[in-house]
Coordinates of N, CA, C and O in Angstrom, one line a residue:
E1 N -126.9 -44.1 -87.0 CA -127.5 -43.3 -88.4 C -127.0 -41.9 -88.2 O -126.6 -41.3 -89.1
S2 N -127.0 -41.3 -86.8 CA -126.7 -39.7 -86.8 C -125.3 -39.8 -87.5 O -124.9 -38.5 -87.9
V3 N -124.1 -40.6 -87.1 CA -123.0 -40.5 -87.5 C -122.9 -40.7 -88.8 O -122.3 -39.8 -89.4
A4 N -123.6 -41.4 -89.4 CA -123.6 -41.4 -91.0 C -124.4 -40.3 -91.7 O -123.8 -40.1 -92.7
L5 N -125.1 -39.7 -91.0 CA -125.9 -38.6 -91.7 C -124.8 -37.3 -91.3 O -125.3 -36.3 -91.7
G6 N -124.0 -37.5 -90.5 CA -122.9 -36.3 -90.1 C -123.7 -35.3 -89.0 O -123.3 -34.1 -89.0
Y7 N -124.5 -35.9 -88.3 CA -125.1 -35.0 -87.3 C -124.1 -34.7 -86.0 O -123.6 -35.6 -85.7
S8 N -124.3 -33.8 -85.6 CA -123.6 -33.3 -84.3 C -124.0 -34.1 -83.3 O -125.2 -34.5 -82.9
P9 N -123.3 -34.4 -82.2 CA -123.5 -35.0 -80.7 C -124.6 -34.0 -80.1 O -125.8 -34.5 -79.7
R10 N -124.7 -32.8 -80.5 CA -125.8 -31.9 -79.8 C -127.0 -32.2 -80.4 O -128.3 -32.3 -79.7
R11 N -127.0 -32.2 -81.9 CA -128.3 -32.9 -82.6 C -128.9 -34.2 -82.1 O -129.9 -34.3 -82.0
L12 N -127.9 -35.1 -82.0 CA -128.3 -36.3 -81.5 C -129.0 -36.3 -80.0 O -129.8 -37.0 -79.7
A13 N -128.1 -35.4 -79.3 CA -128.7 -35.3 -77.7 C -130.1 -34.7 -77.7 O -131.1 -35.5 -76.9
G14 N -130.3 -34.1 -78.6 CA -131.9 -33.5 -78.9 C -132.8 -34.5 -79.0 O -134.0 -34.5 -78.4
T15 N -132.6 -35.5 -79.9 CA -133.3 -36.2 -80.4 C -133.5 -37.6 -79.1 O -134.6 -37.8 -78.7
L16 N -132.4 -37.5 -78.6 CA -132.4 -38.5 -77.3 C -133.2 -38.0 -76.0 O -134.1 -38.5 -75.5
R17 N -133.1 -36.6 -76.1 CA -133.9 -36.1 -75.1 C -135.4 -36.4 -75.3 O -136.3 -36.3 -74.4
R18 N -135.9 -36.0 -76.5 CA -137.4 -36.0 -76.9 C -137.7 -37.4 -76.8 O -138.8 -37.8 -76.3
S19 N -137.0 -38.6 -77.5 CA -137.4 -39.8 -77.5 C -137.2 -40.7 -76.3 O -138.0 -41.7 -76.2
A20 N -136.2 -40.5 -75.4 CA -135.9 -41.3 -74.4 C -136.4 -40.6 -73.0 O -135.9 -41.1 -72.0
G21 N -136.5 -39.2 -73.3 CA -136.9 -38.4 -71.8 C -135.6 -38.4 -71.0 O -135.7 -38.1 -69.7
M22 N -134.4 -38.3 -71.6 CA -133.2 -38.0 -70.9 C -132.9 -36.7 -70.6 O -133.3 -35.6 -71.2
S23 N -132.1 -36.4 -69.4 CA -131.6 -35.1 -69.3 C -130.8 -34.5 -70.3 O -130.0 -35.3 -71.1
L24 N -130.5 -33.0 -70.5 CA -129.6 -32.7 -71.3 C -128.2 -33.3 -71.1 O -127.5 -33.7 -71.9
S25 N -127.5 -33.3 -69.9 CA -126.4 -33.8 -69.7 C -126.0 -34.9 -70.0 O -125.1 -35.7 -70.5
D26 N -126.9 -36.3 -69.7 CA -127.0 -37.8 -69.9 C -127.2 -37.6 -71.3 O -126.2 -38.5 -72.1
A27 N -128.0 -37.0 -72.2 CA -128.1 -37.0 -73.6 C -126.8 -36.9 -74.3 O -126.2 -37.5 -75.5
L28 N -126.3 -35.5 -73.8 CA -124.9 -35.1 -74.4 C -123.8 -36.1 -74.2 O -122.9 -36.3 -75.3
R29 N -123.8 -36.6 -72.9 CA -122.6 -37.5 -72.8 C -122.8 -38.9 -73.5 O -121.8 -39.2 -74.2
L30 N -123.9 -39.4 -73.5 CA -124.1 -40.7 -74.4 C -124.2 -40.3 -75.6 O -123.2 -41.1 -76.7
A31 N -124.4 -39.2 -76.3 CA -124.1 -38.9 -77.8 C -122.8 -38.8 -78.2 O -122.3 -39.2 -79.2
R32 N -122.0 -37.9 -77.2 CA -120.5 -37.8 -77.5 C -119.8 -39.0 -77.5 O -118.8 -39.5 -78.2
T33 N -120.2 -39.8 -76.4 CA -119.4 -41.0 -75.9 C -119.8 -42.3 -77.6 O -118.7 -42.8 -77.8
T34 N -120.9 -42.1 -77.7 CA -121.4 -43.0 -78.8 C -120.9 -42.8 -80.1 O -120.2 -43.6 -80.9
Q35 N -120.7 -41.4 -80.3 CA -119.9 -41.0 -81.6 C -118.7 -41.1 -81.6 O -118.2 -41.6 -82.7
I36 N -117.9 -40.7 -80.7 CA -116.6 -40.9 -80.7 C -116.0 -42.4 -80.7 O -115.0 -42.8 -81.4
N37 N -116.8 -43.2 -80.1 CA -116.3 -44.6 -80.1 C -116.5 -45.2 -81.5 O -116.1 -46.0 -82.0
A38 N -117.5 -44.8 -82.2 CA -117.9 -45.3 -83.4 C -116.5 -44.7 -84.5 O -116.2 -45.6 -85.1
Y39 N -116.2 -43.7 -84.4 CA -115.0 -43.3 -85.1 C -114.0 -43.8 -84.5 O -113.3 -44.2 -85.3
R40 N -113.8 -44.2 -83.4 CA -112.5 -45.1 -82.8 C -112.6 -46.3 -83.5 O -111.4 -46.8 -83.8
E41 N -113.6 -47.0 -83.3 CA -113.7 -48.3 -83.8 C -113.7 -48.9 -85.4 O -113.1 -49.3 -85.6
A42 N -114.0 -47.6 -86.0 CA -113.7 -47.7 -87.5 C -112.3 -47.4 -87.8 O -112.0 -48.1 -88.5
T43 N -111.7 -46.4 -87.0 CA -110.4 -46.5 -87.6 C -109.6 -47.5 -87.0 O -108.6 -48.0 -87.7
R44 N -109.8 -48.2 -85.8 CA -109.2 -49.4 -85.4 C -109.8 -50.8 -86.3 O -108.9 -51.3 -86.6
A45 N -110.7 -50.6 -86.8 CA -111.1 -51.7 -87.9 C -110.0 -51.4 -89.2 O -109.3 -52.5 -89.7
S46 N -109.9 -50.3 -89.5 CA -108.9 -49.9 -90.6 C -107.4 -50.3 -90.1 O -106.9 -51.2 -91.1
Y47 N -107.3 -50.3 -89.1 CA -105.7 -50.7 -88.5 C -105.7 -52.2 -88.6 O -104.7 -52.9 -88.9
I48 N -106.6 -52.9 -88.0 CA -106.7 -54.2 -88.3 C -106.8 -54.7 -89.6 O -106.1 -55.9 -90.0
A49 N -107.5 -54.4 -90.5 CA -107.6 -54.7 -91.8 C -106.1 -54.5 -92.4 O -105.6 -55.4 -93.6
N50 N -105.1 -53.7 -91.9 CA -103.9 -53.3 -92.4 C -102.9 -53.6 -91.5 O -101.8 -52.9 -91.5
E51 N -103.0 -54.8 -90.6 CA -102.2 -54.8 -89.4 C -100.6 -55.1 -89.6 O -100.0 -54.7 -89.1
R52 N -100.4 -55.5 -90.8 CA -99.0 -55.7 -91.6 C -98.4 -54.4 -91.9 O -97.5 -54.1 -91.3
L53 N -99.2 -53.4 -91.9 CA -98.5 -51.9 -92.1 C -98.6 -51.4 -90.9 O -98.1 -50.3 -90.6
V54 N -99.7 -51.4 -90.0 CA -99.9 -50.9 -89.1 C -100.3 -51.8 -87.7 O -101.2 -52.0 -87.2
P55 N -99.0 -52.3 -87.0 CA -99.5 -53.4 -85.9 C -99.6 -52.8 -84.6 O -100.2 -53.5 -83.9
T56 N -99.4 -51.8 -84.5 CA -99.8 -50.9 -83.2 C -100.0 -49.6 -83.3 O -100.0 -48.9 -84.2
W57 N -101.0 -49.0 -82.2 CA -101.4 -47.7 -82.1 C -100.7 -46.9 -80.8 O -100.5 -47.7 -79.9
T58 N -100.6 -45.5 -80.5 CA -100.0 -45.0 -79.6 C -101.2 -44.2 -78.8 O -102.3 -43.3 -79.7
W59 N -101.5 -44.4 -77.6 CA -102.5 -43.6 -76.9 C -102.2 -42.2 -76.7 O -101.2 -41.8 -76.5
V60 N -103.0 -41.2 -77.6 CA -102.6 -39.8 -77.4 C -103.8 -38.9 -76.8 O -105.0 -39.1 -77.2
S61 N -103.4 -38.2 -75.7 CA -104.5 -37.6 -75.2 C -104.3 -36.2 -75.4 O -103.4 -35.7 -75.8
A62 N -105.3 -35.2 -75.1 CA -105.6 -33.8 -75.2 C -104.6 -33.0 -74.7 O -104.0 -32.1 -75.3
L63 N -104.3 -33.5 -73.6 CA -103.1 -32.7 -72.7 C -103.5 -31.3 -72.5 O -102.7 -30.4 -72.8
D64 N -105.1 -31.3 -72.2 CA -105.5 -30.0 -72.0 C -105.5 -29.6 -70.4 O -106.2 -29.9 -69.6
P65 N -104.8 -28.7 -69.8 CA -104.8 -28.4 -68.3 C -106.3 -27.9 -68.1 O -106.9 -27.0 -68.6
G66 N -106.6 -28.7 -67.1 CA -108.1 -28.5 -66.5 C -109.2 -29.2 -67.4 O -110.4 -29.0 -67.1
G67 N -108.8 -30.0 -68.3 CA -109.7 -30.5 -69.4 C -109.5 -32.0 -69.5 O -110.5 -32.7 -69.5
T68 N -108.3 -32.4 -69.2 CA -107.7 -33.8 -69.6 C -107.6 -34.3 -68.1 O -106.8 -33.8 -67.4
C69 N -108.0 -35.5 -67.9 CA -107.9 -36.1 -66.6 C -106.5 -36.9 -66.6 O -105.8 -37.2 -67.3
M70 N -106.3 -36.9 -65.2 CA -104.8 -37.5 -64.9 C -104.8 -38.8 -65.2 O -103.5 -39.5 -65.7
A71 N -105.9 -39.7 -65.5 CA -105.9 -41.0 -66.0 C -105.2 -40.9 -67.2 O -104.5 -41.8 -67.7
C72 N -105.9 -40.1 -68.0 CA -105.6 -39.9 -69.7 C -104.1 -39.5 -69.9 O -103.5 -40.1 -70.7
V73 N -103.7 -38.6 -68.8 CA -102.2 -38.2 -68.6 C -101.3 -39.5 -68.6 O -100.6 -39.7 -69.3
A74 N -101.7 -40.3 -67.8 CA -101.1 -41.4 -67.5 C -101.1 -42.4 -68.7 O -100.1 -42.9 -69.1
K75 N -102.2 -42.7 -69.6 CA -102.3 -43.1 -70.7 C -101.4 -42.7 -71.9 O -101.0 -43.4 -72.7
H76 N -101.1 -41.5 -71.9 CA -100.7 -40.8 -73.0 C -99.3 -41.4 -73.4 O -98.7 -41.7 -72.6
G77 N -99.3 -41.7 -74.8 CA -97.8 -42.2 -75.0 C -97.6 -43.7 -74.9 O -96.7 -44.4 -75.3
S78 N -98.7 -44.4 -74.3 CA -98.7 -45.8 -74.2 C -99.0 -46.4 -75.6 O -99.6 -46.1 -76.5
I79 N -98.3 -47.5 -75.8 CA -98.6 -48.4 -77.1 C -99.2 -49.6 -76.8 O -99.0 -50.4 -75.9
H80 N -100.4 -49.8 -77.9 CA -101.2 -51.1 -77.8 C -101.1 -51.5 -79.1 O -101.1 -51.2 -80.4
P81 N -101.6 -53.0 -79.1 CA -101.8 -53.9 -80.3 C -103.0 -53.2 -81.0 O -104.0 -52.8 -80.2
V82 N -103.3 -53.4 -82.2 CA -104.6 -52.8 -82.8 C -105.7 -53.8 -82.5 O -106.8 -53.3 -82.5
S83 N -105.4 -54.9 -81.9 CA -106.5 -55.9 -81.2 C -107.2 -55.0 -80.0 O -108.3 -55.6 -79.7
E84 N -106.5 -54.0 -79.4 CA -107.0 -53.5 -78.2 C -107.9 -52.4 -78.4 O -107.2 -51.4 -79.3
R85 N -108.8 -51.9 -78.0 CA -109.6 -50.7 -78.1 C -109.2 -49.9 -77.0 O -108.6 -49.7 -76.1
L86 N -109.1 -48.5 -77.5 CA -109.1 -47.2 -76.7 C -110.3 -47.1 -75.8 O -111.3 -46.8 -76.3
N87 N -110.1 -47.6 -74.5 CA -111.2 -47.6 -73.7 C -111.3 -46.5 -72.8 O -111.6 -46.5 -71.4
D88 N -111.3 -45.3 -73.5 CA -111.5 -43.8 -72.7 C -112.8 -44.0 -72.0 O -113.8 -44.7 -72.1
H89 N -112.7 -42.8 -71.0 CA -114.0 -42.7 -70.3 C -115.1 -41.9 -71.1 O -114.8 -41.4 -72.1
H90 N -116.3 -41.6 -70.6 CA -117.4 -41.0 -71.2 C -117.0 -39.3 -71.4 O -116.1 -39.0 -70.9
N91 N -117.1 -39.0 -72.6 CA -116.9 -37.4 -72.9 C -115.2 -37.6 -73.3 O -114.7 -36.4 -73.3
G92 N -114.7 -38.7 -73.5 CA -113.0 -38.7 -73.5 C -112.6 -37.9 -74.9 O -113.4 -38.3 -75.9
W93 N -111.7 -37.2 -74.9 CA -110.7 -36.6 -75.9 C -109.9 -37.5 -76.6 O -108.9 -37.1 -77.2
C94 N -109.3 -38.6 -76.1 CA -108.2 -39.3 -76.5 C -108.3 -40.1 -77.9 O -109.5 -40.0 -78.1
V95 N -107.1 -40.2 -78.8 CA -107.2 -40.6 -79.9 C -106.1 -41.7 -80.1 O -105.2 -41.7 -79.2
M96 N -106.5 -42.7 -81.0 CA -105.2 -43.5 -81.5 C -104.6 -42.8 -82.5 O -105.0 -42.4 -83.6
V97 N -103.2 -42.9 -82.4 CA -102.4 -42.6 -83.7 C -101.5 -43.9 -84.0 O -100.9 -44.5 -83.1
P98 N -101.7 -44.0 -85.2 CA -101.2 -45.4 -85.7 C -99.5 -45.5 -85.6 O -99.0 -44.4 -85.8
N99 N -99.0 -46.6 -85.5 CA -97.6 -46.7 -85.4 C -97.1 -47.7 -86.8 O -97.3 -48.8 -86.7
P100 N -97.0 -46.9 -87.9 CA -96.7 -47.8 -89.1 C -95.6 -48.5 -89.2 O -94.4 -47.8 -88.4
V101 N -95.2 -49.3 -89.6 CA -94.0 -50.1 -90.0 C -93.0 -49.1 -90.6 O -93.6 -48.2 -91.8
S102 N -91.8 -49.4 -91.0 CA -90.9 -48.5 -91.6 C -90.7 -49.1 -93.2 O -91.2 -50.1 -93.2
Y103 N -90.2 -48.2 -93.9 CA -90.2 -48.6 -95.4 C -89.3 -49.7 -95.3 O -89.4 -50.6 -96.3
R104 N -88.3 -49.7 -94.6 CA -87.0 -50.9 -94.4 C -87.8 -52.2 -94.2 O -87.4 -53.1 -94.5
D105 N -88.6 -51.8 -93.0 CA -89.6 -53.4 -92.6 C -90.5 -53.8 -93.8 O -90.8 -55.0 -93.8
L106 N -90.8 -53.1 -94.6 CA -91.4 -53.4 -95.9 C -90.7 -54.1 -96.8 O -90.9 -54.4 -97.9
G107 N -89.3 -54.0 -96.7 CA -88.4 -54.5 -97.8 C -88.0 -53.3 -98.7 O -87.5 -53.6 -99.8
L108 N -88.4 -52.3 -98.5 CA -88.2 -51.1 -99.5 C -87.0 -50.4 -98.9 O -86.6 -50.1 -98.1
N109 N -85.9 -50.2 -100.1 CA -84.6 -49.3 -99.7 C -84.9 -47.9 -99.8 O -84.3 -47.2 -100.6
V110 N -85.7 -47.5 -99.1 CA -86.1 -45.9 -98.9 C -86.2 -45.6 -97.5 O -86.7 -46.1 -97.0
D111 N -85.5 -44.4 -97.4 CA -85.6 -43.8 -96.0 C -86.8 -43.0 -95.9 O -86.9 -41.9 -96.9
G112 N -87.4 -43.0 -95.0 CA -88.5 -42.1 -94.7 C -88.5 -41.3 -93.6 O -87.3 -41.3 -92.8
P113 N -89.2 -40.5 -93.4 CA -88.9 -39.3 -92.2 C -88.9 -40.3 -90.9 O -89.8 -41.3 -90.8
P114 N -88.2 -39.9 -90.1 CA -88.0 -40.7 -88.6 C -89.4 -40.5 -87.9 O -90.0 -39.3 -88.1
A115 N -89.9 -41.4 -87.3 CA -91.2 -41.3 -86.4 C -90.9 -40.5 -85.3 O -89.9 -40.3 -84.5
E116 N -91.9 -39.7 -85.1 CA -92.0 -38.7 -84.0 C -92.2 -39.4 -82.7 O -93.3 -40.1 -82.5
R117 N -91.5 -39.3 -81.6 CA -91.5 -40.1 -80.4 C -92.5 -39.4 -79.5 O -92.7 -37.9 -79.3
I118 N -93.7 -40.1 -79.2 CA -94.6 -39.5 -78.0 C -94.1 -39.9 -76.8 O -94.4 -40.9 -76.5
P119 N -93.8 -38.9 -76.0 CA -93.4 -39.1 -74.7 C -94.6 -39.8 -73.6 O -95.5 -39.4 -73.8
P120 N -94.1 -40.7 -72.8 CA -95.3 -41.4 -71.8 C -95.7 -40.1 -71.0 O -95.0 -39.2 -70.7
G121 N -96.8 -40.3 -70.5 CA -97.6 -39.3 -69.8 C -96.6 -38.8 -68.5 O -96.6 -37.7 -68.4
E122 N -96.2 -39.9 -68.0 CA -95.2 -39.6 -66.5 C -94.1 -38.5 -66.9 O -94.0 -37.5 -66.4
E123 N -93.4 -38.8 -68.1 CA -92.5 -38.3 -68.7 C -92.7 -36.8 -69.1 O -92.3 -35.7 -68.7
W124 N -93.8 -36.8 -69.6 CA -94.5 -35.3 -70.1 C -94.8 -34.5 -69.1 O -94.4 -33.5 -69.0
F125 N -95.4 -34.9 -68.1 CA -95.9 -34.3 -66.9 C -94.8 -33.7 -66.0 O -95.0 -32.6 -65.6
K126 N -93.8 -34.4 -65.8 CA -92.5 -34.0 -65.2 C -92.0 -33.0 -65.7 O -91.5 -31.8 -65.2
G127 N -92.2 -32.8 -67.1 CA -91.5 -31.6 -68.0 C -92.3 -30.3 -67.7 O -91.8 -29.4 -68.2
L128 N -93.5 -30.2 -67.2 CA -94.2 -29.2 -67.2 C -94.0 -28.1 -66.1 O -93.6 -28.6 -65.1
P129 N -94.2 -26.9 -66.3 CA -94.0 -26.0 -65.2 C -95.0 -26.1 -64.1 O -96.2 -26.8 -64.2
E130 N -94.6 -25.8 -63.0 CA -95.5 -26.1 -61.8 C -97.1 -25.7 -62.1 O -97.9 -26.4 -61.4
G131 N -97.2 -24.5 -62.5 CA -98.5 -24.0 -62.7 C -99.3 -24.9 -63.6 O -100.6 -25.0 -63.2
Q132 N -98.9 -25.4 -64.8 CA -99.6 -26.2 -65.5 C -99.8 -27.5 -64.8 O -100.8 -28.2 -65.1
Q133 N -98.9 -28.1 -63.9 CA -99.0 -29.3 -63.4 C -100.3 -29.3 -62.6 O -100.9 -30.0 -62.0
R134 N -100.2 -27.9 -61.7 CA -101.6 -27.8 -60.8 C -102.7 -27.8 -61.2 O -103.5 -28.2 -60.8
A135 N -102.8 -27.3 -62.6 CA -104.0 -27.3 -63.3 C -104.5 -28.9 -63.6 O -105.7 -28.8 -63.6
F136 N -103.6 -29.5 -63.9 CA -104.1 -30.9 -64.1 C -104.4 -31.8 -62.8 O -105.3 -32.6 -62.8
L137 N -103.9 -31.2 -61.8 CA -104.2 -32.2 -60.5 C -105.4 -31.8 -59.9 O -105.5 -30.4 -59.8
S138 N -106.3 -32.4 -59.2 CA -107.6 -32.0 -59.1 C -107.9 -31.4 -57.7 O -108.7 -31.1 -57.4
S139 N -106.8 -31.5 -56.9 CA -106.8 -30.9 -55.5 C -105.6 -30.4 -55.0 O -104.2 -30.9 -55.6
E140 N -105.5 -29.6 -54.0 CA -104.0 -29.1 -53.3 C -103.5 -30.3 -52.8 O -102.3 -30.4 -52.9
G141 N -104.2 -31.4 -52.1 CA -103.9 -32.7 -51.4 C -102.9 -33.4 -52.8 O -102.0 -34.0 -52.4
A142 N -103.6 -33.4 -54.0 CA -103.0 -34.4 -54.9 C -101.7 -33.4 -55.3 O -100.4 -34.3 -55.4
W143 N -101.8 -32.2 -55.5 CA -100.5 -31.4 -55.9 C -99.2 -31.9 -54.8 O -98.3 -32.1 -54.9
S144 N -100.0 -31.5 -53.5 CA -98.7 -31.9 -52.5 C -98.2 -33.1 -52.3 O -96.9 -33.4 -52.2
A145 N -98.9 -34.4 -52.6 CA -98.8 -35.6 -52.6 C -97.6 -35.9 -53.8 O -96.6 -36.4 -53.9
W146 N -98.1 -35.4 -55.1 CA -97.2 -35.2 -56.1 C -95.7 -34.6 -56.0 O -94.8 -35.2 -56.2
Q147 N -95.8 -33.4 -55.5 CA -94.5 -32.6 -55.1 C -93.7 -33.4 -54.0 O -92.2 -33.6 -54.1
A148 N -94.4 -34.3 -53.0 CA -93.5 -35.1 -52.1 C -93.2 -36.5 -52.8 O -92.5 -37.0 -51.9
G149 N -93.3 -36.7 -53.5 CA -93.1 -38.1 -54.3 C -93.9 -39.1 -53.8 O -93.6 -40.2 -54.0
K150 N -95.1 -39.0 -53.2 CA -95.8 -39.8 -52.6 C -96.8 -40.7 -53.9 O -97.2 -41.6 -53.5
V151 N -97.0 -39.9 -54.9 CA -97.8 -40.4 -55.9 C -97.0 -40.2 -57.2 O -96.4 -39.2 -57.4
K152 N -97.3 -41.3 -58.0 CA -96.9 -40.9 -59.4 C -98.1 -40.6 -60.4 O -99.3 -41.0 -60.0
V153 N -97.8 -40.1 -61.7 CA -99.2 -39.8 -62.4 C -100.0 -41.2 -62.6 O -101.1 -41.2 -62.4
G154 N -99.2 -42.4 -62.7 CA -99.9 -43.8 -63.1 C -100.7 -44.2 -61.6 O -101.8 -44.8 -62.0
D155 N -100.6 -43.4 -60.5 CA -101.3 -43.7 -59.6 C -102.8 -43.1 -59.6 O -103.6 -43.7 -58.9
F156 N -103.0 -42.3 -60.7 CA -104.3 -41.7 -60.9 C -105.3 -42.7 -61.9 O -106.2 -42.1 -62.4
L157 N -104.7 -43.6 -62.6 CA -105.0 -44.4 -63.5 C -106.0 -45.5 -63.0 O -105.5 -46.1 -62.3
G158 N -107.5 -45.4 -63.2 CA -107.9 -46.8 -62.7 C -109.0 -47.1 -63.7 O -108.9 -46.4 -64.8
T159 N -109.7 -48.1 -63.6 CA -110.7 -48.5 -64.6 C -112.2 -48.9 -63.7 O -112.0 -49.0 -62.6
A160 N -113.1 -48.4 -64.5 CA -114.6 -48.8 -64.1 C -115.1 -49.8 -65.1 O -114.7 -49.6 -66.3
Q161 N -116.0 -50.4 -64.7 CA -116.9 -51.5 -65.7 C -118.2 -50.4 -65.8 O -119.1 -50.1 -64.8
D162 N -118.6 -50.0 -67.0 CA -119.6 -49.6 -67.6 C -120.6 -50.5 -68.3 O -120.2 -51.5 -69.1
D163 N -122.0 -50.4 -68.1 CA -123.0 -51.6 -68.4 C -122.9 -51.6 -70.0 O -123.4 -52.6 -70.6
V164 N -122.6 -50.2 -70.6 CA -122.6 -50.2 -72.2 C -121.5 -50.4 -72.6 O -121.3 -51.2 -73.7
W165 N -120.5 -49.9 -72.1 CA -119.0 -49.6 -72.9 C -118.0 -50.7 -72.5 O -117.1 -50.8 -72.9
G166 N -118.3 -51.3 -71.3 CA -117.5 -52.2 -70.8 C -116.5 -51.5 -69.9 O -116.7 -50.7 -69.2
E167 N -115.0 -52.0 -69.9 CA -114.1 -51.2 -69.1 C -113.8 -49.8 -69.7 O -113.6 -50.0 -70.8
M168 N -113.8 -48.9 -68.7 CA -113.5 -47.7 -69.1 C -112.5 -46.8 -68.1 O -112.4 -47.6 -67.0
V169 N -111.6 -46.4 -69.0 CA -110.5 -45.6 -67.8 C -111.2 -44.6 -67.0 O -112.2 -44.1 -67.4
Q170 N -110.8 -44.3 -65.8 CA -111.4 -43.5 -64.8 C -110.0 -43.1 -63.9 O -109.0 -43.8 -63.5
E171 N -110.3 -41.9 -63.5 CA -109.4 -40.8 -62.8 C -109.6 -41.3 -61.4 O -110.9 -41.5 -60.9
M172 N -108.6 -41.8 -60.8 CA -108.7 -42.2 -59.3 C -108.4 -40.9 -58.4 O -107.8 -40.1 -58.8
S173 N -109.2 -41.1 -57.2 CA -108.8 -39.8 -56.4 C -107.6 -40.1 -55.8 O -107.1 -41.2 -55.7
L174 N -107.2 -39.0 -54.9 CA -106.0 -39.2 -54.2 C -106.2 -40.6 -53.1 O -105.1 -41.2 -52.6
K175 N -107.4 -40.5 -52.3 CA -107.7 -41.5 -51.6 C -106.9 -43.0 -52.1 O -106.5 -44.0 -51.4

């Protein structure tokens, strides 16, 4: 109802705190995760309804140093069928970018603009300056292991099972 009425996650969180007695952090996490998942699933439903035009989507992360976890960096640029949901973690910032078919695939003799390539997370991360790489990695140990070639970006990608949302992406520790 709050999504349909255009309420912000903060407003919904206030309602959750009053009605369910939740802490502010729990209420905000639930409100944000619920609302972004509603938007994501509505987007995915549109893709499914138009699967002939949009057969796949690409996982795109915010790529904000200090804000985006390494699991989401690892997922960045990965291509998924429209039947698969974006299983981001709580408070996740990731989005689904559609991969439409080309005009030629539709049988039209028209050239459209070339599709922009979204690089895989590992490739994108390798191209960052050292200072930005350090900002993404959670510890000096993780940085050292990355520099020594002992871990890859994908090694930080894991999943966890949530009672409400099912499988969700999770950043793995260096251990």
